[in-house]
Short mmCIF file of C-alpha atoms and ligand atoms in Angstrom, two decimals:
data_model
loop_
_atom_site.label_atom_id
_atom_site.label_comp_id
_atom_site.label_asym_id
_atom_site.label_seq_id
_atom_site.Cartn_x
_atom_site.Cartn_y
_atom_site.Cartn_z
CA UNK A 268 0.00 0.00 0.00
CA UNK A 269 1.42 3.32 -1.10
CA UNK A 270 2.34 6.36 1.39
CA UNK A 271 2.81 9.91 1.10
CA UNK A 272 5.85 11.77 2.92
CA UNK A 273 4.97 15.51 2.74
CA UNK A 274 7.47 17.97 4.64
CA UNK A 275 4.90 21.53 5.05
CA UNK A 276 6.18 25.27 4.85
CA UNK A 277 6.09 25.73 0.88
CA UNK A 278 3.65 27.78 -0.83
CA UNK A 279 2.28 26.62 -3.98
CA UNK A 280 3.41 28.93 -7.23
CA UNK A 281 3.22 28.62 -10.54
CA UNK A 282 0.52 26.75 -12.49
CA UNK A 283 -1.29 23.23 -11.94
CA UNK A 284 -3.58 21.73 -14.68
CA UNK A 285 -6.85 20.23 -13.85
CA UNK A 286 -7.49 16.80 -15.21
CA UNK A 287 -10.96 15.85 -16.43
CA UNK A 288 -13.76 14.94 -14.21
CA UNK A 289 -14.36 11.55 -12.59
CA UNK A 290 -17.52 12.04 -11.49
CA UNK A 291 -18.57 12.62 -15.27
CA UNK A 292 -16.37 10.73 -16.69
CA UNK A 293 -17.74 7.63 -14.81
CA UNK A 294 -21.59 8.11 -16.07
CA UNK A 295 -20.50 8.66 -19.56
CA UNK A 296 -18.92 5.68 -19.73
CA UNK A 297 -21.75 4.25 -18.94
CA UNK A 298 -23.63 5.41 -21.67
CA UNK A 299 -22.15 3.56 -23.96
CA UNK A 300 -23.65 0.83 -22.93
CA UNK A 301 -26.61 2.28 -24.83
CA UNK A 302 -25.76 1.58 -27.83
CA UNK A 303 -23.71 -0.59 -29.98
CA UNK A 304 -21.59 1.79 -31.90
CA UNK A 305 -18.63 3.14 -30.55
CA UNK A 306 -18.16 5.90 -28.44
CA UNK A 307 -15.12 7.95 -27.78
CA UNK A 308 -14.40 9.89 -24.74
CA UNK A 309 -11.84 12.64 -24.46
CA UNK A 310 -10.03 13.98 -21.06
CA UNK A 311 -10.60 11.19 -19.02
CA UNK A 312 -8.53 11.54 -15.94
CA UNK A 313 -5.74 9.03 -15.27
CA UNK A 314 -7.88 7.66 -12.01
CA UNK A 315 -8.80 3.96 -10.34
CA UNK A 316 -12.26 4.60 -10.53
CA UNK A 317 -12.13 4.89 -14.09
CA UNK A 318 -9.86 1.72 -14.72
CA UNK A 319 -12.62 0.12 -12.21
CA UNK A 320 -15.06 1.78 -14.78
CA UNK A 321 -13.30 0.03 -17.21
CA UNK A 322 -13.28 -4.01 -15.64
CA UNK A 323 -16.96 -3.15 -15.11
CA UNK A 324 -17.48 -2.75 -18.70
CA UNK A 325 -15.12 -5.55 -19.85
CA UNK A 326 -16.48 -8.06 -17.52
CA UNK A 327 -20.14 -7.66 -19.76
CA UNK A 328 -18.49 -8.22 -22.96
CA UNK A 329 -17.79 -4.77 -23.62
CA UNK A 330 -14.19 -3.50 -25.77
CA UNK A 331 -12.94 -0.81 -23.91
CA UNK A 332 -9.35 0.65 -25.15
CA UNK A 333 -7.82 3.32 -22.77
CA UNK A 334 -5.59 5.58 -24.90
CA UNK A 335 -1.68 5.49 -24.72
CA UNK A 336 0.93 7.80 -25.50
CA UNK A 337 -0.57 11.14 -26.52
CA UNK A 338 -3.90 9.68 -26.61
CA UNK A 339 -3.08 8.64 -22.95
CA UNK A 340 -6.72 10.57 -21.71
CA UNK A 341 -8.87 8.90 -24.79
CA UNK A 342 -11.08 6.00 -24.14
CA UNK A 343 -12.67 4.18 -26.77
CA UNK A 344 -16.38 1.90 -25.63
CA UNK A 345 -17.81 -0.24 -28.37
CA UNK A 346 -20.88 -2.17 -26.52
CA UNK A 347 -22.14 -4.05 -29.29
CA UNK A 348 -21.42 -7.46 -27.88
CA UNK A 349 -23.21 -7.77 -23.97
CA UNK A 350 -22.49 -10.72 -23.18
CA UNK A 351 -23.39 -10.48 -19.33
CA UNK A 352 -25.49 -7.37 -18.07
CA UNK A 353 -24.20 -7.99 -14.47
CA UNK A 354 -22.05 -5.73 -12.22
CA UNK A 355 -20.90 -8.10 -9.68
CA UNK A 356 -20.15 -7.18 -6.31
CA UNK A 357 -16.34 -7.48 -6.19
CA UNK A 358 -16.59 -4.22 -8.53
CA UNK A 359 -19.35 -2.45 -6.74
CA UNK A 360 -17.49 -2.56 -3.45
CA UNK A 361 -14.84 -0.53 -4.33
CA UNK A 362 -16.75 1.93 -6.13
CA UNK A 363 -19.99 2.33 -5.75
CA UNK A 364 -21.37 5.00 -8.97
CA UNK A 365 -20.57 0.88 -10.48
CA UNK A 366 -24.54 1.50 -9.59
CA UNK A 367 -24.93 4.10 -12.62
CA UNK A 368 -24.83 1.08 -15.02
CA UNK A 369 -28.22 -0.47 -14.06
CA UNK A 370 -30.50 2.26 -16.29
CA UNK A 371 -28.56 2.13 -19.42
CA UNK A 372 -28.27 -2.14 -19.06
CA UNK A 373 -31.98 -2.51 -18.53
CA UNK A 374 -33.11 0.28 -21.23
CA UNK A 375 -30.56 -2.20 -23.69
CA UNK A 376 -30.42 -5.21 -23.00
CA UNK A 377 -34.11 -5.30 -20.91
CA UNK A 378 -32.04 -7.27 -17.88
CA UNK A 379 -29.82 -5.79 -15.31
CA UNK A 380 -28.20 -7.13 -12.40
CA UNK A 381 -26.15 -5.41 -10.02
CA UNK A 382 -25.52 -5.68 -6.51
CA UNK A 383 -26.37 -3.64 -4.15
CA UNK A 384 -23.52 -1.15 -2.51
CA UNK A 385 -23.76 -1.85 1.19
CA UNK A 386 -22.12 0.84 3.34
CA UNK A 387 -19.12 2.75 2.53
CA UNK A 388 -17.15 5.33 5.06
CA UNK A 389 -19.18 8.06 4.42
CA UNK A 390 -22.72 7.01 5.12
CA UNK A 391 -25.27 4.00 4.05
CA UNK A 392 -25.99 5.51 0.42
CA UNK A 393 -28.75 3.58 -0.38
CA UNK A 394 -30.00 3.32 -4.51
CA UNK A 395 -33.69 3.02 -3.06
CA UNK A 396 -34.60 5.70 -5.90
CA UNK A 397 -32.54 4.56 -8.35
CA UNK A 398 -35.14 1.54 -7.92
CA UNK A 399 -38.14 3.29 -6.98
CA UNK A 400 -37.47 5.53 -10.74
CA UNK A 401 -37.25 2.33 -12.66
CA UNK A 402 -40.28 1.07 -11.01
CA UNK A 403 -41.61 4.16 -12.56
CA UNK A 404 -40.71 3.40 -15.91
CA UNK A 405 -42.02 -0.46 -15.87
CA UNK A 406 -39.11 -2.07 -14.83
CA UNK A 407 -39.89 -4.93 -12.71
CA UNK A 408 -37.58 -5.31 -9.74
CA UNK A 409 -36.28 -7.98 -7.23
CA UNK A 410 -33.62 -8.08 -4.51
CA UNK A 411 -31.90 -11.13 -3.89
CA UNK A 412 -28.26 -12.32 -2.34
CA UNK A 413 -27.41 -8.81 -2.05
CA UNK A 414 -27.91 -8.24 -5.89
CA UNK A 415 -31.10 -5.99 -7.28
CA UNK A 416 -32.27 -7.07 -10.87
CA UNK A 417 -34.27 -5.01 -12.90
CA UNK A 418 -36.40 -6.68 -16.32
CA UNK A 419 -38.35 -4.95 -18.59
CA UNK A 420 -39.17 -5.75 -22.55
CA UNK A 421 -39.40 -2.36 -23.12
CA UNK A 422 -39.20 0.74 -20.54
CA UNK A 423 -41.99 3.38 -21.03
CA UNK A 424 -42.10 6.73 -20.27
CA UNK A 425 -43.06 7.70 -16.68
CA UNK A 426 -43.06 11.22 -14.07
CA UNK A 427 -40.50 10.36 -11.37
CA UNK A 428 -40.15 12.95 -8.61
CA UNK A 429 -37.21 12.40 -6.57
CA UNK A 430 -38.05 12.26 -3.01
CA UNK A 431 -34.38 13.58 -2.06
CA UNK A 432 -31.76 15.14 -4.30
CA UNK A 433 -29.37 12.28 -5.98
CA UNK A 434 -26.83 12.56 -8.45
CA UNK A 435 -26.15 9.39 -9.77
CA UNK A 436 -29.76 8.46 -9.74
CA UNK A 437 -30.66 11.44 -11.68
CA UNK A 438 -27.75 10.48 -13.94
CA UNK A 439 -29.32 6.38 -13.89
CA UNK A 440 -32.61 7.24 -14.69
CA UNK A 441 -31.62 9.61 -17.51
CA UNK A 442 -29.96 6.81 -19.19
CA UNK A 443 -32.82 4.75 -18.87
CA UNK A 444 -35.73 7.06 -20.03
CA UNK A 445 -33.68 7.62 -23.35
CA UNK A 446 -34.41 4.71 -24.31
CA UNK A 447 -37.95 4.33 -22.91
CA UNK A 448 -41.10 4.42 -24.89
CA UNK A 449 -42.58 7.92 -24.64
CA UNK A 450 -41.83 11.27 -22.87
CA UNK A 451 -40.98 10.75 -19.15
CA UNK A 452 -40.11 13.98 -16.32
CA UNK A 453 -38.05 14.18 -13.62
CA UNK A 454 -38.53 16.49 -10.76
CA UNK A 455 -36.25 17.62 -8.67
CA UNK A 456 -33.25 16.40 -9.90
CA UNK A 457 -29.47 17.26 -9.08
CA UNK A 458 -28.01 20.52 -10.98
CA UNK A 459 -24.44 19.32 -10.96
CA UNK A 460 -22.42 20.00 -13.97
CA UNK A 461 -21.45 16.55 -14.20
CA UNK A 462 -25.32 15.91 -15.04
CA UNK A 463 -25.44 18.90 -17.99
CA UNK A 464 -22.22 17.13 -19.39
CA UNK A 465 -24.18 13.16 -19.36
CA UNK A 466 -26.56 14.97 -21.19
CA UNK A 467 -24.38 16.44 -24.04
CA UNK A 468 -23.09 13.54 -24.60
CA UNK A 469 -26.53 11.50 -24.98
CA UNK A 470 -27.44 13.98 -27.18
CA UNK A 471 -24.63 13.67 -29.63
CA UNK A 472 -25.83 10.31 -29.30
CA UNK A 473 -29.19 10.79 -30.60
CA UNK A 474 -31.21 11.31 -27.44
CA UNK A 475 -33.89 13.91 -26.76
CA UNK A 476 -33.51 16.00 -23.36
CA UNK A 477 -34.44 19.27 -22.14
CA UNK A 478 -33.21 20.91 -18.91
CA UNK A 479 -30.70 18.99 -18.30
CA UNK A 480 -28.64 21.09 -15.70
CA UNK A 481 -32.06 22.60 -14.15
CA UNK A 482 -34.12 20.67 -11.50
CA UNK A 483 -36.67 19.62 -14.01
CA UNK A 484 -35.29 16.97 -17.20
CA UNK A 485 -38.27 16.08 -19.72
CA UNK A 486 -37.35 13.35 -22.23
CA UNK A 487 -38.19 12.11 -25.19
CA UNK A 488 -37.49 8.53 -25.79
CA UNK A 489 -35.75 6.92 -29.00
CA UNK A 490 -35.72 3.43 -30.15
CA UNK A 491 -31.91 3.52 -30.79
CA UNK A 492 -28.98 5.48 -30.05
CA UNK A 493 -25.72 5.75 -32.14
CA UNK A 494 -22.28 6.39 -31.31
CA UNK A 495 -20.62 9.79 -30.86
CA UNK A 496 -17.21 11.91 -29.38
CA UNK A 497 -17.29 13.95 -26.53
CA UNK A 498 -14.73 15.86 -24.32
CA UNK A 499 -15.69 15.34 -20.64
CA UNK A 500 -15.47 18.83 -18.27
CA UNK A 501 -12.93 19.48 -16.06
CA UNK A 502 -13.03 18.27 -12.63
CA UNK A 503 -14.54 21.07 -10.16
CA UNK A 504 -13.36 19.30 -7.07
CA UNK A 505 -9.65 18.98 -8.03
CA UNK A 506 -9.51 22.47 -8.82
CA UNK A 507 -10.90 23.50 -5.93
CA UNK A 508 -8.42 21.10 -3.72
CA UNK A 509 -5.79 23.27 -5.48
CA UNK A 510 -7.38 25.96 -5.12
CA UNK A 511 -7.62 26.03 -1.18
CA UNK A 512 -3.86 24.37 -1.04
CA UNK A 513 -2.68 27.66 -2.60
CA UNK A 514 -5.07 29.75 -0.15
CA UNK A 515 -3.64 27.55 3.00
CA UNK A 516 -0.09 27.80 1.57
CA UNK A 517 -0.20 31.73 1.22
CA UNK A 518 0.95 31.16 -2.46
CA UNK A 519 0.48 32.13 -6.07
CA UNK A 520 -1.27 29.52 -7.91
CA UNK A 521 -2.72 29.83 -11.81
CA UNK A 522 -5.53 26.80 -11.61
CA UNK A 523 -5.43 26.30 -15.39
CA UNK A 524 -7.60 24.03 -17.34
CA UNK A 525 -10.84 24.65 -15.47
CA UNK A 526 -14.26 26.29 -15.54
CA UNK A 527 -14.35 28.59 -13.33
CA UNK A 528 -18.70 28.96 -13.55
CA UNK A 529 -18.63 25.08 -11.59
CA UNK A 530 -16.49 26.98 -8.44
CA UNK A 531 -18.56 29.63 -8.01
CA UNK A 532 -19.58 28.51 -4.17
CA UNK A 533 -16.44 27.35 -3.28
CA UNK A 534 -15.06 30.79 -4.62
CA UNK A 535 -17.36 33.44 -2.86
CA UNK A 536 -16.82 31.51 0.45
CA UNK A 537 -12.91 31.46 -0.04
CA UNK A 538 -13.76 35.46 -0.81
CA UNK A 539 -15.38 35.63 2.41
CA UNK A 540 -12.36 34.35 4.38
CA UNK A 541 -9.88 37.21 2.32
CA UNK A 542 -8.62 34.77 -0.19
CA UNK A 543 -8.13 36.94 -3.30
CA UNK A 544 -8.76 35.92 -7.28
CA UNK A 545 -8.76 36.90 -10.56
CA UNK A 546 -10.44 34.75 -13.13
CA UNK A 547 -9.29 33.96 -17.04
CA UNK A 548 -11.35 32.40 -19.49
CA UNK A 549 -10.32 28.77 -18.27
CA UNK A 550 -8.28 29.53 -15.23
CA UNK A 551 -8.22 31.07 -11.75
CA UNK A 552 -5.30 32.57 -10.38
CA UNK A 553 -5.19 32.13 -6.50
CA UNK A 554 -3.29 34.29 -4.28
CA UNK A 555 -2.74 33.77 -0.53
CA UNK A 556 -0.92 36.07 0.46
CA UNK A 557 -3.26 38.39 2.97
CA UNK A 558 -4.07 37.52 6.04
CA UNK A 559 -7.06 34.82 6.20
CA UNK A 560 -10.68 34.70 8.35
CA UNK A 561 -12.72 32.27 9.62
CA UNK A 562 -16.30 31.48 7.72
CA UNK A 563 -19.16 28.89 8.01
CA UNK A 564 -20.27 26.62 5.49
CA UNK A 565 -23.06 24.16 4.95
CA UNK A 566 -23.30 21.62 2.44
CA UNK A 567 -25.56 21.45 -0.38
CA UNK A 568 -26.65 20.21 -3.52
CA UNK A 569 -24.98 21.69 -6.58
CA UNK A 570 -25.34 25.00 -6.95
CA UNK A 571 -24.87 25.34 -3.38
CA UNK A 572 -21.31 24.30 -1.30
CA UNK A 573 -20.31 20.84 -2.44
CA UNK A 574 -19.76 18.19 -0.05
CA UNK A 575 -16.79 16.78 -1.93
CA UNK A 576 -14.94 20.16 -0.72
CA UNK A 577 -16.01 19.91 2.95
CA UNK A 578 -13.15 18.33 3.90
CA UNK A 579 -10.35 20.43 2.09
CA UNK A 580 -12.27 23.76 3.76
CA UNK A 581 -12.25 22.01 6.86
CA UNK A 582 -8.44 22.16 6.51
CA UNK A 583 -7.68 25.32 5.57
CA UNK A 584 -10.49 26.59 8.31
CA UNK A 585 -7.96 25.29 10.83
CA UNK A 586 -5.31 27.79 9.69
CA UNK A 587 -7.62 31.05 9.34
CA UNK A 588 -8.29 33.89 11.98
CA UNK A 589 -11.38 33.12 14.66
CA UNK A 590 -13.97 29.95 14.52
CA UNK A 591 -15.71 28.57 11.85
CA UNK A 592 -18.71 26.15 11.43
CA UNK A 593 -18.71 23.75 9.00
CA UNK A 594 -22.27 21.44 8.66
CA UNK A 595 -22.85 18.49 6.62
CA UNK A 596 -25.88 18.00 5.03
CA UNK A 597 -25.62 15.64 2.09
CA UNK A 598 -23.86 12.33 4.03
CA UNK A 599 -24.31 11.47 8.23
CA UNK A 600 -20.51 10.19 8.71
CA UNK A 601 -18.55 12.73 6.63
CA UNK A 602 -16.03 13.69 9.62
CA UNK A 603 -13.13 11.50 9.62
CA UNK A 604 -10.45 13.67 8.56
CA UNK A 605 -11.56 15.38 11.71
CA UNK A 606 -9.80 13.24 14.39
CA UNK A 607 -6.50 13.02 11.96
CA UNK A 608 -6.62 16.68 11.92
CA UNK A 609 -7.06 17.20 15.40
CA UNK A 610 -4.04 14.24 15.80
CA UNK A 611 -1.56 17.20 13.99
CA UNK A 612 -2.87 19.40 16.69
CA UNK A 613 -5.96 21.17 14.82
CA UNK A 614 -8.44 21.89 17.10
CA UNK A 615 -11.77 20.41 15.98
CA UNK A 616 -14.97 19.94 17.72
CA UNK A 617 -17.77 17.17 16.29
CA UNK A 618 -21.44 17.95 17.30
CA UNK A 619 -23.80 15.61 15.14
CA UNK A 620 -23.79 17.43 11.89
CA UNK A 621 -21.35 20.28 12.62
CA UNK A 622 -17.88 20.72 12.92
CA UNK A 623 -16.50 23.59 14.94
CA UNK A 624 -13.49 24.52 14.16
CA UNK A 625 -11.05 27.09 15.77
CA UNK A 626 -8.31 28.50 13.75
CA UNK A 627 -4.84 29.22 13.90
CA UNK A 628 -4.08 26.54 15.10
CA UNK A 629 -0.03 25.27 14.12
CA UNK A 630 -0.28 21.61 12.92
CA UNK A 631 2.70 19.76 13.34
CA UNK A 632 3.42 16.35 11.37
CA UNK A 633 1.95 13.00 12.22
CA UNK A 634 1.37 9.44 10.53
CA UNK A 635 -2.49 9.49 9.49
CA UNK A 636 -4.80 7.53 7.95
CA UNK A 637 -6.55 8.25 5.28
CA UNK A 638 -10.31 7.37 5.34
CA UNK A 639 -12.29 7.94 1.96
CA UNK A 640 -11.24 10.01 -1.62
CA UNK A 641 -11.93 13.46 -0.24
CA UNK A 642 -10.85 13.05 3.50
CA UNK A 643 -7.97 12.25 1.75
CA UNK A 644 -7.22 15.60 0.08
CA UNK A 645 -7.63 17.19 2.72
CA UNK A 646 -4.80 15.03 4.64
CA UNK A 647 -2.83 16.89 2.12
CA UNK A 648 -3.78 19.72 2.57
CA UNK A 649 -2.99 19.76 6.49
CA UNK A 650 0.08 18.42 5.83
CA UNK A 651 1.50 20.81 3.17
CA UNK A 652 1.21 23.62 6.39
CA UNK A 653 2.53 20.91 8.79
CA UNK A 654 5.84 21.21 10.55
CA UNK A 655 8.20 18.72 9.58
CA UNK A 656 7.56 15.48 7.93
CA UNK A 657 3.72 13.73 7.33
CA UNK A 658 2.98 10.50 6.50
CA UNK A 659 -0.11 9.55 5.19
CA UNK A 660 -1.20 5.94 4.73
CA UNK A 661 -3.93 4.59 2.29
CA UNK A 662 -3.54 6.84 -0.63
CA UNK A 663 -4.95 4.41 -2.75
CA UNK A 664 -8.68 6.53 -1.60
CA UNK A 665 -6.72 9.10 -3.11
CA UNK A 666 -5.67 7.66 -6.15
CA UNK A 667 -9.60 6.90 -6.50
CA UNK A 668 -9.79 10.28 -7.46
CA UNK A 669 -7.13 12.71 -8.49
CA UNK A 670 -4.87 11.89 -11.02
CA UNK A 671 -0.93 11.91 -10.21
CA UNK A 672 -1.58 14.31 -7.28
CA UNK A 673 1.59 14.34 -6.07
CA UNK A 674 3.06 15.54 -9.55
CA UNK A 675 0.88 18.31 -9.58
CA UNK A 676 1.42 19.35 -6.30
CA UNK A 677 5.21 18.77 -6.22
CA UNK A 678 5.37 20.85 -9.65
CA UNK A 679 4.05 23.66 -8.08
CA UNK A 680 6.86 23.41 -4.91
CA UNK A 681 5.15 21.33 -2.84
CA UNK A 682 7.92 18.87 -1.11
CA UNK A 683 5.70 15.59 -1.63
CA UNK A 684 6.73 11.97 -2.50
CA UNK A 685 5.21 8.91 -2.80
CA UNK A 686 6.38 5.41 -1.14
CA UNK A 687 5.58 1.70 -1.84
CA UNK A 688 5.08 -0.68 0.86
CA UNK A 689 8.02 -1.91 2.50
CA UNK A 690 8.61 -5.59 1.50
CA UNK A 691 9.03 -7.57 4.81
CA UNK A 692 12.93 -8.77 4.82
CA UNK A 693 13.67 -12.34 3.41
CA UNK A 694 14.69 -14.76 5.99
CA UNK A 695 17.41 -16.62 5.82
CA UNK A 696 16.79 -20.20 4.55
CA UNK A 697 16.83 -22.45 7.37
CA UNK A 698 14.61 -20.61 8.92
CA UNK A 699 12.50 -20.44 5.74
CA UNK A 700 12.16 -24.50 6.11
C1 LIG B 988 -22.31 11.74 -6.10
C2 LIG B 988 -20.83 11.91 -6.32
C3 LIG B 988 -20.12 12.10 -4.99
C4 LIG B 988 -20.75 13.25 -4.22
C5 LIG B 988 -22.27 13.08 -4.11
C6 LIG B 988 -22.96 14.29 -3.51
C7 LIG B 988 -20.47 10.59 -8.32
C8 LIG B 988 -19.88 9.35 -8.92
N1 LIG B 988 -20.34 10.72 -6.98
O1 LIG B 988 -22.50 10.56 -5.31
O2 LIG B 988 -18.75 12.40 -5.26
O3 LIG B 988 -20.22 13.28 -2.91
O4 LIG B 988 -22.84 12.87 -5.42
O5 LIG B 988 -22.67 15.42 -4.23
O6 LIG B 988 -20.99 11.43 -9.00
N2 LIG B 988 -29.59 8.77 -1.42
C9 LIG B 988 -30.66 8.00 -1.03
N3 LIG B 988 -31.17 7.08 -1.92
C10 LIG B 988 -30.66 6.90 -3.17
C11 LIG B 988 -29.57 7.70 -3.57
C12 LIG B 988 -29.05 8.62 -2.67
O7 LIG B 988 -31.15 8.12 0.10
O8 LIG B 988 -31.17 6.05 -3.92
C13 LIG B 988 -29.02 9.76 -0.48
C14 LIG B 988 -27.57 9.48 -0.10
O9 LIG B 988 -27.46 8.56 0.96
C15 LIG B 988 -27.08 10.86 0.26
C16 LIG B 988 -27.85 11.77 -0.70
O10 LIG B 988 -28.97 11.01 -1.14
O11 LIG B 988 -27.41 11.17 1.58
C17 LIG B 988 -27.07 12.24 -1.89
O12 LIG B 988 -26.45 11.15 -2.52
P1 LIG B 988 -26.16 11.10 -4.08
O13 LIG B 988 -26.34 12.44 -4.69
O14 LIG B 988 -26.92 9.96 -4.67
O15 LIG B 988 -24.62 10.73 -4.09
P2 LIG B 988 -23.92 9.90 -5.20
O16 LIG B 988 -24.65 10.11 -6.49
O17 LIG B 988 -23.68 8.52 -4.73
#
């Protein structure tokens, strides 16, 4: 398992590129699954989810080529051969958007089945309305041995209303109404950008959506869908990370490669604790060098503050003048980067939902853990501030998610490497018999 040593005190300058995003990467892959002509996906980030992605696919029969050389961030999906329309739950476990393929597999192939999630370390995160939408469109559902499989000859066109705000299911039942019989709407569904970009790309393909991006998608079904090329966005939560490392750092960071309309929230709150900006068609320039306040923050569904950056605020709240709140709304057990922050002496208080945190407070370097793909980050984060030497154990979470981090970071001064596991000495012979 690999480690990060970080040793803190540098501040960030120069310029750091933002990969593409995983969280839309992942759904558009899935998409292909809708049809059996190829699809081609540009600036897919370099990421485990997406090789995960990628088994997923291959295990149903699918050809999936992952681009080399200068087409290193080009996937190519040709679906035409489904063999097996099954995610099983080796894949699931260790990422669970696997989910997002049951919609497109049952609007194919009219069989899906995929096993249910189970917990993960930030919260249950059911699929109940994944289910409950396909229900909707005539998909006929059972649960059994931990797997859920959905039949249907053909899906028809139904009004779901999400009872709570979910991405991926918004993102599932998309897929599957494409290819449904008739117009279906969905009510209040998730606003991320990730969401907008699905939708490009089933249009390209042939599909029929409007308001994709609002809380309202109508949708007219199609009896096929073709192939098609599409660029995926840039990731919003890696630039942010970077964004708040240069802000914690007192740097001067140019976030380059991003879109700068998907940071809005993370960007007026940063404004509100003195962090200072300038913005430039597809980059942000960052710099930290006045002197930094303390600011509350709640969670919330896209447009609002993103929980993905709770953690990474958390960190830098520990370093700003006075006390700041930070409340989670979207997941119940979102806190574990607390306790390792508070270990590299960040003073932290957990009260159900909120986190009070009191700034100013010097970290000094520890070995920590790190629990899940954004708890992670923020790790990081505490440690590039740290006095003398962090260690951080389980970056694979990391690796999950950001693509080379420790390239980026140490490009931009950060003094960051990355360590294999230590291979147990050999013993001597004898005592090897
Ligand atoms: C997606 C993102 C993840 C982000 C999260 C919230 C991907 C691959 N992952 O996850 O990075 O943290 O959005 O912005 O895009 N819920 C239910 N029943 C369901 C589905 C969800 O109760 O059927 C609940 C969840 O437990 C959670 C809330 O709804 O409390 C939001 O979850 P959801 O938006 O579905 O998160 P994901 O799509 O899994």
């Amino acid at each position: 398992m690999d480690k990060f040593v970080i040793r803190g005190g540098n501040p960030l300058v120069g310029t750091v590129r933002v990969s593409g995003a995983k969280n839309a990467a992942l759904p558009c892959m899935a998409a292909a699954l809708l049809t059996d002509e190829t699809v081609t996906l540009e600036n897919i980030p370099d990421v485990r989810d997406i090789q995960t992605e990628r088994k997923l696919l291959v295990a149903m029969g699918a050809e999936v080529e992952l681009g080399y050389g200068r087409a290193h961030h080009r996937t190519v999906i040709n679906c035409a051969k489904l063999e097996k329309p099954e995610a099983t739950y080796d894949l699931v476990k260790t990422m669970r958007a696997s989910t997002l393929v049951l919609g497109p597999l049952v609007a194919r192939t009219g069989h899906a089945r995929v096993s249910l999630p189970g917990g993960c370390a930030i919260g249950a995160r059911p699929i109940d309305l994944h289910i409950k939408g396909l229900e909707k469109l005539g998909a006929t559902i059972t649960t059994e041995h931990g797997y859920v499989e959905a039949r249907a000859d053909r899906l028809k066109g139904g009004h779901i209303v999400f009872e709570k705000i979910t991405v991926t299911g918004t993102e599932d039942l998309l897929m599957a109404a494409v290819l449904a019989d008739g117009e279906t709407v969905m009510e209040n569904c998730a606003r991320e950008p990730e969401v907008a970009d699905l939708a490009a790309l089933l249009s390209k393909m042939g599909a029929k959506i409007e308001g994709a991006g609002t809380s309202t998608i109508k949708v007219h079904g199609v009896a096929k869908l073709r192939g098609a090329r599409h660029r995926i966005i840039p990731d919003r939560i890696e630039a942010g990370t970077f964004v708040i490392a240069a802000a914690m750092t007192g740097g001067d960071l140019i976030v380059s490669g991003c879109d700068p309309k998907h940071l809005g929230a993370l960007t007026a709150k940063l404004q509100e604790c003195g962090v200072k900006f300038t913005e430039n068609g597809d980059s942000v320039r960052v710099m930290g060098d006045g002197p930094l306040r303390c600011a509350d923050v709640s969670t919330e569904e896209y447009p609002g503050f993103p929980t993905d950056m709770q953690a990474q605020f958390m960190a830098l709240a520990t370093q700003v003048d006075g006390t700041s709140v930070v409340t989670e709304n979207i997941f119940e057990n979102r806190f574990m980067h607390a306790q390792e922050m508070v270990r590299m002496g960040a003073n932290i208080r957990i009260e159900g939902r909120r986190a009070i945190v009191r700034g100013k407070t010097p970290l000094s370097a520890a070995a920590v853990l790190a629990s899940d793909l954004r708890a992670s980050a923020s790790l990081v984060l505490a440690a590039l501030v740290a006095d003398g030497e962090t260690i951080i154990d389980r970056v694979y979470h990391i690796d999950r998610g950001y693509e080379r981090i420790e390239e980026k970071l140490k490009g931009v001064g950060a003094q960051m490497r990355r360590i294999g596991e230590m291979l147990p000495r050999k013993a001597p012979l004898a005592q090897q018999a």
